[in-house]
Amino acid sequence: MKSLIKKIISYDKIYHFLKTSILYHFRKQLNGQIANTIYGHPSKDFFVIGVTGTNGKTTTVNLIHKILNDCLGKTMMISTANIKIGNKEIKNIKKMTSLDIYDLQSTLAIAKDAGCKIAVLETSSHGLDQYRFEGVNFDCGVLTNITHDHLDYHKTMDEYAKAKKKLFTYIMHNEKNHKYAILPSDDPYGKKRFEEFAFDKKISYSIHTSGFLKAENVQQYKEKTTFDINYLGKSYSITTHLVGLFNVYNILAALGVALEIGVNIEKAIASIQEFIGVEGRMQRIDHKEITAYIDFAHTPDGLEKALSYLKMIKGKWRLITTFGAPWVRDKEKRPIMGQIAADYSDIVIITDDDPDTENRLQIIDQIQKWISNKILGKDLFIIPERTLAIEFATNIAQPGDILMFAGKGHESIQFTNTGKRPWSDFEEVKKRLK
């Protein structure tokens, strides 16, 4: 029955009509106030950090948590992939970046009882737009970047950016004493937010343009990244297990938070250097002479950044990319991602992501629509069943090749045309490589 209802009505399609209703806004805000009251207004006792942006939110949240938990005391966090209360980790199985307001408030209350004083929350545009953070008083906001995503829901990039802007508006208008922000000056939206808001403290971070916190001399390798951090006229060297230029940005954002709230920069860097990454975020599997990566990349920008890094390190060997696209959501990005995969990869395998109630073949057809530089059956393959696609990719891999499995990342469930099933890209790839 639930599947039939989803076929007939797409909530995201009718949401634009719903949210023009005063009754809708009243109900959502009331819901937030009720949840807040039930759980005793837990956020008022936390220093709350919100992290928003298109890509990099989960890794940035985990980095911030690691630094603050190491250097300041018991810290809680909620991200797309995981929830942590101090050192205790729980997998986020909700398939939601921003939890339902009741789940969020109850988790904050549990963390408060456990002795946490700092909360780091991944804040999606959907969550901000749907009042899922109603009653949460943020002290500090972090923006990673804003690129093409969720336009099925927000319709335009301006609307999408406006939804993310709500995090910083919350900070400016709440009654908390702290009003802090960390913003990317290499991103046009980040630069704009830096100029338009009068925060008590704000740090810009960058690689290419000027910023208070800047990465220089970036060197990328297969198993690590090294760079120098220029801050207040001094230079600090860092070596991280995280790979890709995008992770340099994530590190800068997390370091910006630490510096704003008084963590010693050398202690913060030491904590970052211990960080080994997040499940499903450029997660590497080595088998003999073949290297595979599992990544959550599900946007054009995210996929391009991941594949550009892999193309750079692959040398004379091949890059084989296996990916798909989820049902209904932002159909405009499908052919864009197809062309990106084709441009950066030697071999592309298009498969299922979460087709759910949408025809899986229709999704695949839209992904391959613009691909003109690959030949079907030679360096472009269509294998809808993800299990078989992974098996095929691992079977054709030769010593030295790099395999990329994008889109599912950490997720433990797949929504197929025939229903929901347990799923793990990591376990499936590991099994097939053996």
Short mmCIF file of C-alpha atoms in Angstrom, two decimals, residues 23-357:
data_model
loop_
_atom_site.label_atom_id
_atom_site.label_comp_id
_atom_site.label_asym_id
_atom_site.label_seq_id
_atom_site.Cartn_x
_atom_site.Cartn_y
_atom_site.Cartn_z
CA LEU A 23 -1.69 26.33 8.23
CA TYR A 24 1.28 24.24 7.07
CA HIS A 25 3.84 26.65 8.56
CA PHE A 26 1.85 26.91 11.79
CA ARG A 27 1.66 23.11 12.13
CA LYS A 28 5.39 22.65 11.46
CA GLN A 29 6.43 25.36 13.94
CA LEU A 30 4.00 24.05 16.55
CA ASN A 31 5.44 20.56 16.09
CA GLY A 32 8.89 21.93 16.81
CA GLN A 33 7.73 23.75 19.93
CA ILE A 34 5.95 20.62 21.21
CA ALA A 35 9.04 18.45 20.64
CA ASN A 36 11.21 21.06 22.31
CA THR A 37 8.91 21.21 25.35
CA ILE A 38 8.59 17.43 25.68
CA TYR A 39 12.38 17.00 25.84
CA GLY A 40 13.06 20.05 28.05
CA HIS A 41 14.59 22.48 25.53
CA PRO A 42 17.91 20.58 25.44
CA SER A 43 19.71 22.82 22.92
CA LYS A 44 19.78 25.79 25.32
CA ASP A 45 22.39 23.91 27.37
CA PHE A 46 24.62 23.18 24.34
CA PHE A 47 27.02 25.14 22.20
CA VAL A 48 25.36 24.15 18.91
CA ILE A 49 27.22 24.04 15.59
CA GLY A 50 25.28 23.58 12.35
CA VAL A 51 27.01 22.41 9.16
CA THR A 52 25.23 22.96 5.86
CA GLY A 53 26.21 22.78 2.18
CA THR A 54 25.84 20.49 -0.84
CA ASN A 55 28.87 18.26 -0.37
CA GLY A 56 31.28 17.52 2.48
CA LYS A 57 28.83 17.99 5.37
CA THR A 58 29.19 14.52 6.88
CA THR A 59 32.99 14.48 6.84
CA THR A 60 33.13 18.04 8.20
CA VAL A 61 30.73 17.18 11.05
CA ASN A 62 32.83 14.14 11.96
CA LEU A 63 36.05 16.19 11.82
CA ILE A 64 34.60 18.90 14.08
CA HIS A 65 33.37 16.24 16.51
CA LYS A 66 36.81 14.58 16.60
CA ILE A 67 38.65 17.84 17.35
CA LEU A 68 36.23 19.12 19.98
CA ASN A 69 35.72 15.74 21.64
CA ASP A 70 39.52 15.36 21.88
CA CYS A 71 40.34 18.91 22.93
CA LEU A 72 37.35 20.34 24.84
CA GLY A 73 35.34 17.45 26.28
CA LYS A 74 32.36 15.24 25.57
CA THR A 75 30.73 16.27 22.29
CA MET A 76 27.73 14.86 20.41
CA MET A 77 27.08 14.88 16.66
CA ILE A 78 24.44 13.86 14.13
CA SER A 79 25.31 13.30 10.47
CA THR A 80 23.87 11.49 7.46
CA ALA A 81 26.10 8.48 8.15
CA ASN A 82 26.38 8.33 11.93
CA ILE A 83 25.48 9.67 15.36
CA LYS A 84 28.05 10.02 18.13
CA ILE A 85 27.65 10.77 21.82
CA GLY A 86 31.16 11.24 23.10
CA ASN A 87 33.06 8.20 21.82
CA LYS A 88 29.96 6.06 21.44
CA GLU A 89 28.90 5.70 17.79
CA ILE A 90 25.48 4.76 16.41
CA LYS A 91 24.78 4.22 12.71
CA ASN A 92 22.17 6.59 11.27
CA ILE A 93 19.70 4.20 9.62
CA LYS A 94 17.01 6.84 8.97
CA LYS A 95 18.25 7.68 5.44
CA MET A 96 17.79 11.31 6.46
CA THR A 97 20.49 13.97 6.75
CA SER A 98 18.37 15.95 9.21
CA LEU A 99 16.35 13.86 11.66
CA ASP A 100 12.66 14.32 12.36
CA ILE A 101 12.25 17.07 14.99
CA TYR A 102 11.17 14.56 17.68
CA ASP A 103 14.13 12.24 16.96
CA LEU A 104 16.48 15.23 16.98
CA GLN A 105 15.24 16.63 20.29
CA SER A 106 15.25 13.22 21.97
CA THR A 107 18.83 12.57 20.79
CA LEU A 108 19.91 15.98 22.12
CA ALA A 109 18.25 15.17 25.46
CA ILE A 110 20.05 11.80 25.67
CA ALA A 111 23.38 13.50 24.87
CA LYS A 112 22.72 16.16 27.50
CA ASP A 113 22.07 13.48 30.15
CA ALA A 114 25.31 11.77 29.05
CA GLY A 115 27.25 14.94 29.87
CA CYS A 116 27.73 16.48 26.44
CA LYS A 117 28.05 20.27 26.24
CA ILE A 118 28.67 20.68 22.51
CA ALA A 119 26.45 19.52 19.63
CA VAL A 120 27.48 19.33 15.96
CA LEU A 121 24.50 18.92 13.61
CA GLU A 122 24.43 18.27 9.88
CA THR A 123 21.73 20.63 8.60
CA SER A 124 20.23 19.89 5.19
CA SER A 125 18.28 22.32 3.04
CA HIS A 126 15.21 20.06 3.39
CA GLY A 127 15.54 20.04 7.18
CA LEU A 128 15.91 23.83 7.35
CA ASP A 129 13.02 24.39 4.96
CA GLN A 130 10.72 21.97 6.81
CA TYR A 131 11.32 23.40 10.32
CA ARG A 132 13.14 20.28 11.53
CA PHE A 133 15.43 22.54 13.56
CA GLU A 134 12.63 24.60 15.08
CA GLY A 135 13.61 25.39 18.68
CA VAL A 136 17.29 24.53 18.18
CA ASN A 137 19.41 27.57 19.00
CA PHE A 138 22.59 27.49 16.92
CA ASP A 139 25.70 29.32 18.10
CA CYS A 140 27.83 28.65 15.03
CA GLY A 141 27.16 27.96 11.35
CA VAL A 142 29.44 26.32 8.80
CA LEU A 143 28.96 26.38 5.03
CA THR A 144 30.88 23.84 2.93
CA ASN A 145 29.73 24.82 -0.59
CA ILE A 146 26.59 25.22 -2.69
CA THR A 147 26.35 23.40 -6.02
CA HIS A 148 23.61 21.71 -8.09
CA ASP A 149 21.38 19.43 -6.00
CA HIS A 150 17.74 18.97 -4.90
CA LEU A 151 16.34 21.18 -7.68
CA ASP A 152 13.35 18.83 -7.92
CA TYR A 153 12.46 20.21 -4.49
CA HIS A 154 13.81 23.77 -4.43
CA LYS A 155 13.26 24.42 -8.19
CA THR A 156 16.05 27.01 -8.54
CA MET A 157 19.59 27.46 -7.21
CA ASP A 158 18.50 30.72 -5.56
CA GLU A 159 15.72 28.92 -3.65
CA TYR A 160 18.18 26.18 -2.68
CA ALA A 161 20.71 28.73 -1.42
CA LYS A 162 17.97 30.63 0.41
CA ALA A 163 17.00 27.46 2.31
CA LYS A 164 20.61 26.97 3.47
CA LYS A 165 20.83 30.65 4.40
CA LYS A 166 18.20 29.97 7.11
CA LEU A 167 20.90 28.44 9.31
CA PHE A 168 22.76 31.75 9.47
CA THR A 169 19.53 33.71 9.90
CA TYR A 170 18.68 31.50 12.91
CA ILE A 171 22.05 32.34 14.45
CA MET A 172 21.61 36.08 14.01
CA HIS A 173 18.06 36.12 15.42
CA ASN A 174 18.29 33.75 18.39
CA GLU A 175 18.96 34.76 21.99
CA LYS A 176 22.29 32.95 22.35
CA ASN A 177 25.39 34.95 23.22
CA HIS A 178 27.53 33.51 20.44
CA LYS A 179 27.00 34.29 16.75
CA TYR A 180 29.81 32.64 14.82
CA ALA A 181 30.30 31.53 11.21
CA ILE A 182 32.88 29.69 9.09
CA LEU A 183 32.48 30.35 5.36
CA PRO A 184 34.31 29.32 2.15
CA SER A 185 35.64 32.29 0.21
CA ASP A 186 36.26 30.11 -2.87
CA ASP A 187 32.48 29.58 -3.09
CA PRO A 188 30.39 32.54 -4.37
CA TYR A 189 27.60 31.85 -1.87
CA GLY A 190 30.12 31.58 0.97
CA LYS A 191 31.66 34.90 0.00
CA LYS A 192 28.19 36.48 -0.15
CA ARG A 193 27.20 35.21 3.32
CA PHE A 194 30.50 36.50 4.75
CA GLU A 195 29.74 39.99 3.45
CA GLU A 196 26.03 40.21 4.35
CA PHE A 197 25.99 38.92 7.97
CA ALA A 198 27.52 40.79 10.93
CA PHE A 199 28.56 37.79 13.03
CA ASP A 200 30.46 38.32 16.30
CA LYS A 201 33.21 36.15 14.87
CA LYS A 202 33.63 34.86 11.33
CA ILE A 203 36.43 33.01 9.58
CA SER A 204 36.76 32.57 5.83
CA TYR A 205 38.71 29.59 4.50
CA SER A 206 40.13 28.97 1.05
CA ILE A 207 42.61 27.30 -1.25
CA HIS A 208 42.52 29.53 -4.33
CA THR A 209 41.41 32.96 -3.09
CA SER A 210 42.34 34.97 0.00
CA GLY A 211 40.99 33.72 3.32
CA PHE A 212 41.78 34.01 7.03
CA LEU A 213 42.51 30.27 6.96
CA LYS A 214 44.24 29.18 3.76
CA ALA A 215 45.68 25.90 2.46
CA GLU A 216 48.89 26.13 0.45
CA ASN A 217 51.32 23.68 -1.18
CA VAL A 218 48.70 20.93 -1.41
CA GLN A 219 50.20 17.56 -2.43
CA GLN A 220 47.84 14.68 -3.20
CA TYR A 221 48.78 11.03 -2.99
CA LYS A 222 46.99 7.70 -3.11
CA GLU A 223 46.98 7.20 0.67
CA LYS A 224 47.35 10.72 2.08
CA THR A 225 47.27 14.47 1.46
CA THR A 226 49.81 16.98 2.72
CA PHE A 227 49.49 20.77 2.82
CA ASP A 228 50.41 23.89 4.76
CA ILE A 229 47.87 25.98 6.66
CA ASN A 230 48.44 29.72 6.65
CA TYR A 231 46.74 31.39 9.63
CA LEU A 232 47.48 34.85 11.02
CA GLY A 233 50.81 35.01 9.20
CA LYS A 234 52.07 31.66 10.50
CA SER A 235 52.36 28.39 8.57
CA TYR A 236 51.47 24.95 9.97
CA SER A 237 52.10 21.65 8.16
CA ILE A 238 49.52 18.87 8.11
CA THR A 239 49.43 15.29 6.82
CA THR A 240 46.00 13.68 6.64
CA HIS A 241 44.66 10.23 5.83
CA LEU A 242 41.87 11.95 3.88
CA VAL A 243 42.34 12.20 0.12
CA GLY A 244 41.13 14.66 -2.51
CA LEU A 245 41.14 18.45 -2.66
CA PHE A 246 37.55 18.49 -1.38
CA ASN A 247 38.75 17.04 1.92
CA VAL A 248 41.25 19.88 2.29
CA TYR A 249 38.23 22.21 2.31
CA ASN A 250 36.48 20.01 4.88
CA ILE A 251 39.54 20.11 7.13
CA LEU A 252 39.79 23.90 6.84
CA ALA A 253 36.11 24.29 7.76
CA ALA A 254 36.48 22.05 10.82
CA LEU A 255 39.68 23.79 11.88
CA GLY A 256 37.89 27.14 11.54
CA VAL A 257 35.29 26.04 14.11
CA ALA A 258 38.00 24.89 16.52
CA LEU A 259 39.90 28.16 16.25
CA GLU A 260 36.80 30.30 16.72
CA ILE A 261 35.96 28.65 20.02
CA GLY A 262 39.49 28.71 21.39
CA VAL A 263 41.12 25.36 20.60
CA ASN A 264 44.90 25.54 20.21
CA ILE A 265 45.73 25.18 16.51
CA GLU A 266 48.52 22.65 17.05
CA LYS A 267 46.27 20.45 19.22
CA ALA A 268 43.52 20.69 16.60
CA ILE A 269 45.92 19.67 13.80
CA ALA A 270 47.17 16.71 15.87
CA SER A 271 43.55 15.54 16.25
CA ILE A 272 42.88 15.95 12.52
CA GLN A 273 45.96 13.92 11.63
CA GLU A 274 44.56 10.96 13.61
CA PHE A 275 41.21 11.10 11.78
CA ILE A 276 40.83 8.10 9.45
CA GLY A 277 37.64 9.12 7.66
CA VAL A 278 33.94 8.22 7.56
CA GLU A 279 32.31 5.06 6.32
CA GLY A 280 31.27 5.41 2.68
CA ARG A 281 33.28 8.61 2.08
CA MET A 282 36.18 7.74 -0.26
CA GLN A 283 36.46 4.50 1.71
CA ARG A 284 39.28 2.46 0.21
CA ILE A 285 39.48 -1.30 -0.27
CA ASP A 286 42.83 -2.74 -1.38
CA HIS A 287 42.92 -6.22 -2.89
CA LYS A 288 46.21 -7.41 -4.34
CA GLU A 289 46.99 -4.76 -6.99
CA ILE A 290 43.42 -3.44 -7.38
CA THR A 291 42.11 -0.45 -5.41
CA ALA A 292 38.39 0.19 -4.95
CA TYR A 293 36.67 3.25 -3.49
CA ILE A 294 33.19 3.47 -1.98
CA ASP A 295 31.79 6.98 -2.00
CA PHE A 296 28.45 8.70 -1.38
CA ALA A 297 28.98 11.07 -4.36
CA HIS A 298 25.44 11.66 -5.63
CA THR A 299 25.68 15.17 -7.08
CA PRO A 300 27.47 16.41 -10.22
CA ASP A 301 29.96 18.40 -8.13
CA GLY A 302 30.59 15.55 -5.68
CA LEU A 303 31.11 13.00 -8.45
CA GLU A 304 33.40 15.29 -10.44
CA LYS A 305 35.59 16.10 -7.43
CA ALA A 306 35.97 12.43 -6.52
CA LEU A 307 36.66 11.27 -10.09
CA SER A 308 39.08 14.11 -10.85
CA TYR A 309 41.18 13.02 -7.86
CA LEU A 310 41.09 9.35 -8.94
CA LYS A 311 41.99 10.24 -12.53
CA MET A 312 44.98 12.20 -11.22
CA ILE A 313 46.37 9.29 -9.18
CA LYS A 314 45.57 6.40 -11.56
CA GLY A 315 48.64 6.89 -13.75
CA LYS A 316 48.65 4.59 -16.80
CA TRP A 317 45.97 2.31 -15.36
CA ARG A 318 42.20 2.42 -15.86
CA LEU A 319 39.49 4.11 -13.80
CA ILE A 320 36.29 2.05 -13.80
CA THR A 321 33.25 3.88 -12.41
CA THR A 322 29.99 2.19 -11.35
CA PHE A 323 27.07 4.44 -10.35
CA GLY A 324 23.37 5.24 -10.77
CA ALA A 325 20.80 7.80 -9.62
CA PRO A 326 17.91 7.60 -7.12
CA TRP A 327 14.23 7.75 -7.99
CA VAL A 328 12.31 10.99 -8.64
CA ARG A 329 14.92 13.29 -7.06
CA ASP A 330 16.44 16.03 -9.25
CA LYS A 331 16.22 14.38 -12.67
CA GLU A 332 18.14 17.29 -14.23
CA LYS A 333 21.40 16.10 -12.68
CA ARG A 334 21.23 12.58 -14.20
CA PRO A 335 22.64 13.32 -17.68
CA ILE A 336 25.14 15.79 -16.16
CA MET A 337 26.50 13.04 -13.90
CA GLY A 338 26.54 10.59 -16.81
CA GLN A 339 28.74 12.92 -18.85
CA ILE A 340 31.03 13.62 -15.87
CA ALA A 341 31.53 9.88 -15.33
CA ALA A 342 32.26 9.41 -19.04
CA ASP A 343 34.73 12.31 -19.17
CA TYR A 344 36.83 11.18 -16.20
CA SER A 345 36.55 7.37 -16.42
CA ASP A 346 38.02 4.84 -18.83
CA ILE A 347 35.04 2.53 -18.33
CA VAL A 348 31.56 3.48 -17.09
CA ILE A 349 29.01 1.02 -15.71
CA ILE A 350 25.53 2.47 -15.14
CA THR A 351 23.42 0.61 -12.61
CA ASP A 352 20.65 1.03 -10.01
CA ASP A 353 20.99 3.38 -7.07
CA ASP A 354 17.59 3.57 -5.35
CA PRO A 355 15.08 3.30 -8.23
CA ASP A 356 12.26 2.60 -5.75
CA THR A 357 8.95 3.13 -7.57
#
